[in-house]
CSV table of C-alpha atoms and ligand atoms in Angstrom, one decimal:
chain,number,residue,atom,x,y,z
A,9,MET,CA,140.8,137.8,97.4
A,10,ALA,CA,142.1,141.3,96.9
A,11,ILE,CA,141.0,144.5,95.3
A,12,ARG,CA,143.3,145.4,92.4
A,13,GLU,CA,144.0,148.8,91.0
A,14,ILE,CA,141.8,149.8,88.1
A,15,LYS,CA,143.9,151.2,85.2
A,16,LYS,CA,142.6,154.5,83.9
A,17,TYR,CA,142.6,156.0,80.4
A,18,PRO,CA,145.1,156.7,78.8
A,19,ASP,CA,147.0,153.8,80.3
A,20,PRO,CA,148.4,151.8,77.3
A,21,VAL,CA,147.4,148.4,78.8
A,22,LEU,CA,143.8,149.4,77.9
A,23,ARG,CA,144.8,149.6,74.3
A,24,LYS,CA,146.5,146.2,74.1
A,25,LYS,CA,144.5,143.3,72.5
A,26,THR,CA,144.4,140.6,75.1
A,27,ALA,CA,145.6,137.0,74.6
A,28,PRO,CA,143.4,133.9,74.8
A,29,VAL,CA,143.5,132.0,78.0
A,30,GLY,CA,145.1,128.5,77.7
A,31,GLU,CA,145.0,126.5,80.9
A,32,ILE,CA,142.6,127.6,83.7
A,33,ASP,CA,144.9,127.3,86.7
A,34,LYS,CA,145.0,128.6,90.3
A,35,ASP,CA,146.4,131.9,89.3
A,36,LEU,CA,143.6,132.5,86.8
A,37,CYS,CA,141.0,131.6,89.4
A,38,ARG,CA,142.6,134.1,91.8
A,39,LEU,CA,142.5,136.7,89.1
A,40,ILE,CA,138.8,136.1,88.5
A,41,ASP,CA,138.1,136.3,92.2
A,42,ASP,CA,140.0,139.5,92.5
A,43,MET,CA,138.2,141.0,89.4
A,44,VAL,CA,134.8,140.2,90.9
A,45,GLU,CA,135.8,141.8,94.2
A,46,THR,CA,137.3,144.8,92.5
A,47,MET,CA,134.2,145.2,90.3
A,48,HIS,CA,131.8,145.0,93.3
A,49,ALA,CA,133.9,147.4,95.3
A,50,ALA,CA,134.2,150.1,92.5
A,51,PRO,CA,131.2,149.6,92.1
A,52,GLY,CA,130.7,148.6,88.5
A,53,VAL,CA,128.7,146.1,86.4
A,54,GLY,CA,131.6,144.7,84.5
A,55,LEU,CA,135.4,144.5,84.4
A,56,ALA,CA,137.9,143.2,81.9
A,57,ALA,CA,141.2,141.7,82.9
A,58,ASN,CA,143.3,144.4,81.1
A,59,GLN,CA,141.5,147.0,83.3
A,60,VAL,CA,143.5,145.5,86.2
A,61,GLY,CA,146.6,145.3,84.0
A,62,VAL,CA,146.4,141.6,83.0
A,63,PRO,CA,146.3,141.2,79.1
A,64,LEU,CA,144.2,138.1,79.0
A,65,GLN,CA,140.7,137.3,77.6
A,66,VAL,CA,138.9,137.3,80.9
A,67,ALA,CA,135.9,139.5,81.9
A,68,VAL,CA,133.3,139.5,84.6
A,69,ILE,CA,129.8,141.0,84.5
A,70,ASP,CA,127.3,141.4,87.4
A,71,ILE,CA,124.2,143.4,86.6
A,72,GLY,CA,122.3,141.6,89.3
A,73,SER,CA,121.9,144.7,91.4
A,74,HIS,CA,120.4,146.7,88.6
A,75,GLU,CA,116.7,146.3,88.7
A,76,GLU,CA,115.8,148.4,85.6
A,77,GLU,CA,114.7,145.3,83.6
A,78,GLY,CA,112.9,143.7,86.5
A,79,THR,CA,115.0,140.5,86.1
A,80,LYS,CA,117.9,139.2,88.2
A,81,HIS,CA,121.0,138.1,86.3
A,82,PRO,CA,123.6,135.9,87.9
A,83,LEU,CA,127.3,136.8,87.9
A,84,VAL,CA,128.9,135.9,84.6
A,85,VAL,CA,132.5,134.9,84.2
A,86,LEU,CA,133.7,135.0,80.5
A,87,ILE,CA,136.9,133.3,79.4
A,88,ASN,CA,137.9,133.8,75.7
A,89,PRO,CA,134.5,135.3,74.9
A,90,GLU,CA,133.4,136.1,71.3
A,91,ILE,CA,130.3,137.5,69.8
A,92,VAL,CA,128.9,135.0,67.4
A,93,SER,CA,125.9,136.9,66.3
A,94,GLN,CA,124.2,140.2,66.8
A,95,GLU,CA,121.1,142.1,65.6
A,96,GLY,CA,119.3,145.3,66.0
A,97,ALA,CA,120.6,148.6,67.2
A,98,VAL,CA,120.1,150.6,70.4
A,99,VAL,CA,121.5,153.8,71.8
A,100,ALA,CA,122.1,153.9,75.5
A,101,GLU,CA,124.2,155.7,78.1
A,102,GLU,CA,127.5,154.2,79.0
A,103,GLY,CA,130.3,154.7,81.4
A,104,CYS,CA,133.5,152.9,82.3
A,105,LEU,CA,135.5,152.3,85.4
A,106,SER,CA,138.7,153.2,83.4
A,107,VAL,CA,137.2,156.4,82.1
A,108,PRO,CA,135.9,158.0,85.4
A,109,ASP,CA,133.4,160.9,85.5
A,110,PHE,CA,132.4,160.6,81.9
A,111,THR,CA,129.3,159.0,80.4
A,112,GLU,CA,127.9,159.3,76.9
A,113,LYS,CA,125.3,157.6,74.7
A,114,VAL,CA,126.7,154.8,72.6
A,115,LYS,CA,125.1,152.9,69.7
A,116,ARG,CA,125.4,149.1,69.9
A,117,ALA,CA,123.6,145.9,68.8
A,118,ALA,CA,120.4,145.4,70.7
A,119,ARG,CA,120.8,141.6,71.0
A,120,VAL,CA,123.9,139.5,71.0
A,121,LYS,CA,124.9,135.8,71.2
A,122,VAL,CA,128.2,135.3,73.0
A,123,ARG,CA,130.2,132.1,73.2
A,124,ALA,CA,132.7,131.7,76.0
A,125,LYS,CA,134.1,129.4,78.7
A,126,ASP,CA,133.2,129.6,82.4
A,127,ARG,CA,135.8,129.3,85.2
A,128,ALA,CA,135.5,125.5,85.1
A,129,GLY,CA,136.5,125.6,81.4
A,130,LYS,CA,133.1,124.6,80.2
A,131,ALA,CA,131.9,126.2,77.0
A,132,PHE,CA,128.6,128.0,77.0
A,133,GLU,CA,126.5,130.4,74.9
A,134,LEU,CA,124.6,133.4,76.2
A,135,ASP,CA,121.7,135.2,74.4
A,136,ALA,CA,121.3,138.6,75.8
A,137,GLU,CA,119.5,141.9,75.3
A,138,GLY,CA,119.1,145.1,77.2
A,139,LEU,CA,121.7,146.0,79.9
A,140,MET,CA,123.3,142.5,79.6
A,141,ALA,CA,123.9,142.9,75.9
A,142,LYS,CA,125.4,146.3,76.4
A,143,ALA,CA,127.7,145.0,79.1
A,144,LEU,CA,128.8,142.0,77.0
A,145,GLN,CA,129.7,144.3,74.1
A,146,HIS,CA,131.5,146.8,76.3
A,147,GLU,CA,133.6,144.1,78.0
A,148,ILE,CA,134.5,142.3,74.8
A,149,ASP,CA,135.5,145.6,73.3
A,150,HIS,CA,137.9,146.0,76.3
A,151,LEU,CA,139.5,142.7,75.5
A,152,ASN,CA,140.1,143.9,72.0
A,153,GLY,CA,141.7,147.2,73.3
A,154,VAL,CA,138.6,149.2,72.4
A,155,LEU,CA,137.0,151.8,74.8
A,156,PHE,CA,133.5,153.1,74.6
A,157,ILE,CA,134.9,156.6,73.8
A,158,ASP,CA,136.2,155.1,70.6
A,159,ARG,CA,132.6,154.6,69.5
A,160,LEU,CA,131.5,158.2,69.9
A,161,SER,CA,130.9,160.6,67.1
A,162,PRO,CA,133.8,163.0,66.3
A,163,ILE,CA,131.9,165.9,68.0
A,164,LYS,CA,131.4,163.8,71.2
A,165,LYS,CA,135.0,162.7,71.1
A,166,SER,CA,136.2,166.2,71.1
A,167,ILE,CA,133.9,167.0,74.0
A,168,PHE,CA,135.4,164.1,75.9
A,169,ARG,CA,139.0,165.3,75.1
A,170,ARG,CA,138.1,168.8,76.4
A,171,LYS,CA,136.7,167.4,79.6
A,172,LEU,CA,139.8,165.2,80.1
A,173,LYS,CA,142.1,168.1,79.5
A,174,LYS,CA,140.2,170.2,82.1
A,175,ALA,CA,140.3,167.3,84.6
A,176,LEU,CA,144.0,166.8,84.1
A,177,ALA,CA,144.6,170.5,84.6
A,178,GLU,CA,142.7,170.5,87.8
A,179,THR,CA,144.6,167.6,89.3
A,180,ALA,CA,148.0,169.0,88.2
B,17,ZN,ZN1,134.8,149.7,80.7
């Protein structure tokens, strides 16, 4: 396993819609292992393949260490995931490993049902709410080339752009 470099906004790979996975081969399993290691090392609760520069429909989520809901969730590997239904609305704070040092409240569905394949190629469905529902929507957005900053109001977007400009000026 290896830790891969996490691509940062505005890297164009984050904007590319990822392609569905065909065969689950050794290379794909290595990618999944690397993504899990990279996510844990960051540390983060989710990672999409295009965040490490691979434009494929693969994401990993591990919210197990977050105890805010009093439940433990196992590590989830999602291949070719899609949201099949969603309901309700909730506003919650979000951040992203590809958009460092910036968090903001984002409105999303409160509950989602996701259909995907696991690393063995077996199809499964996942009903989720709370942090898990938020993570699923965030990661599936990534696979469609969408970042959480795209879901902010125009005012919050301009705040983000100002902060980004300032951060770039400081590192220049
Ligand atoms: Zn993210």
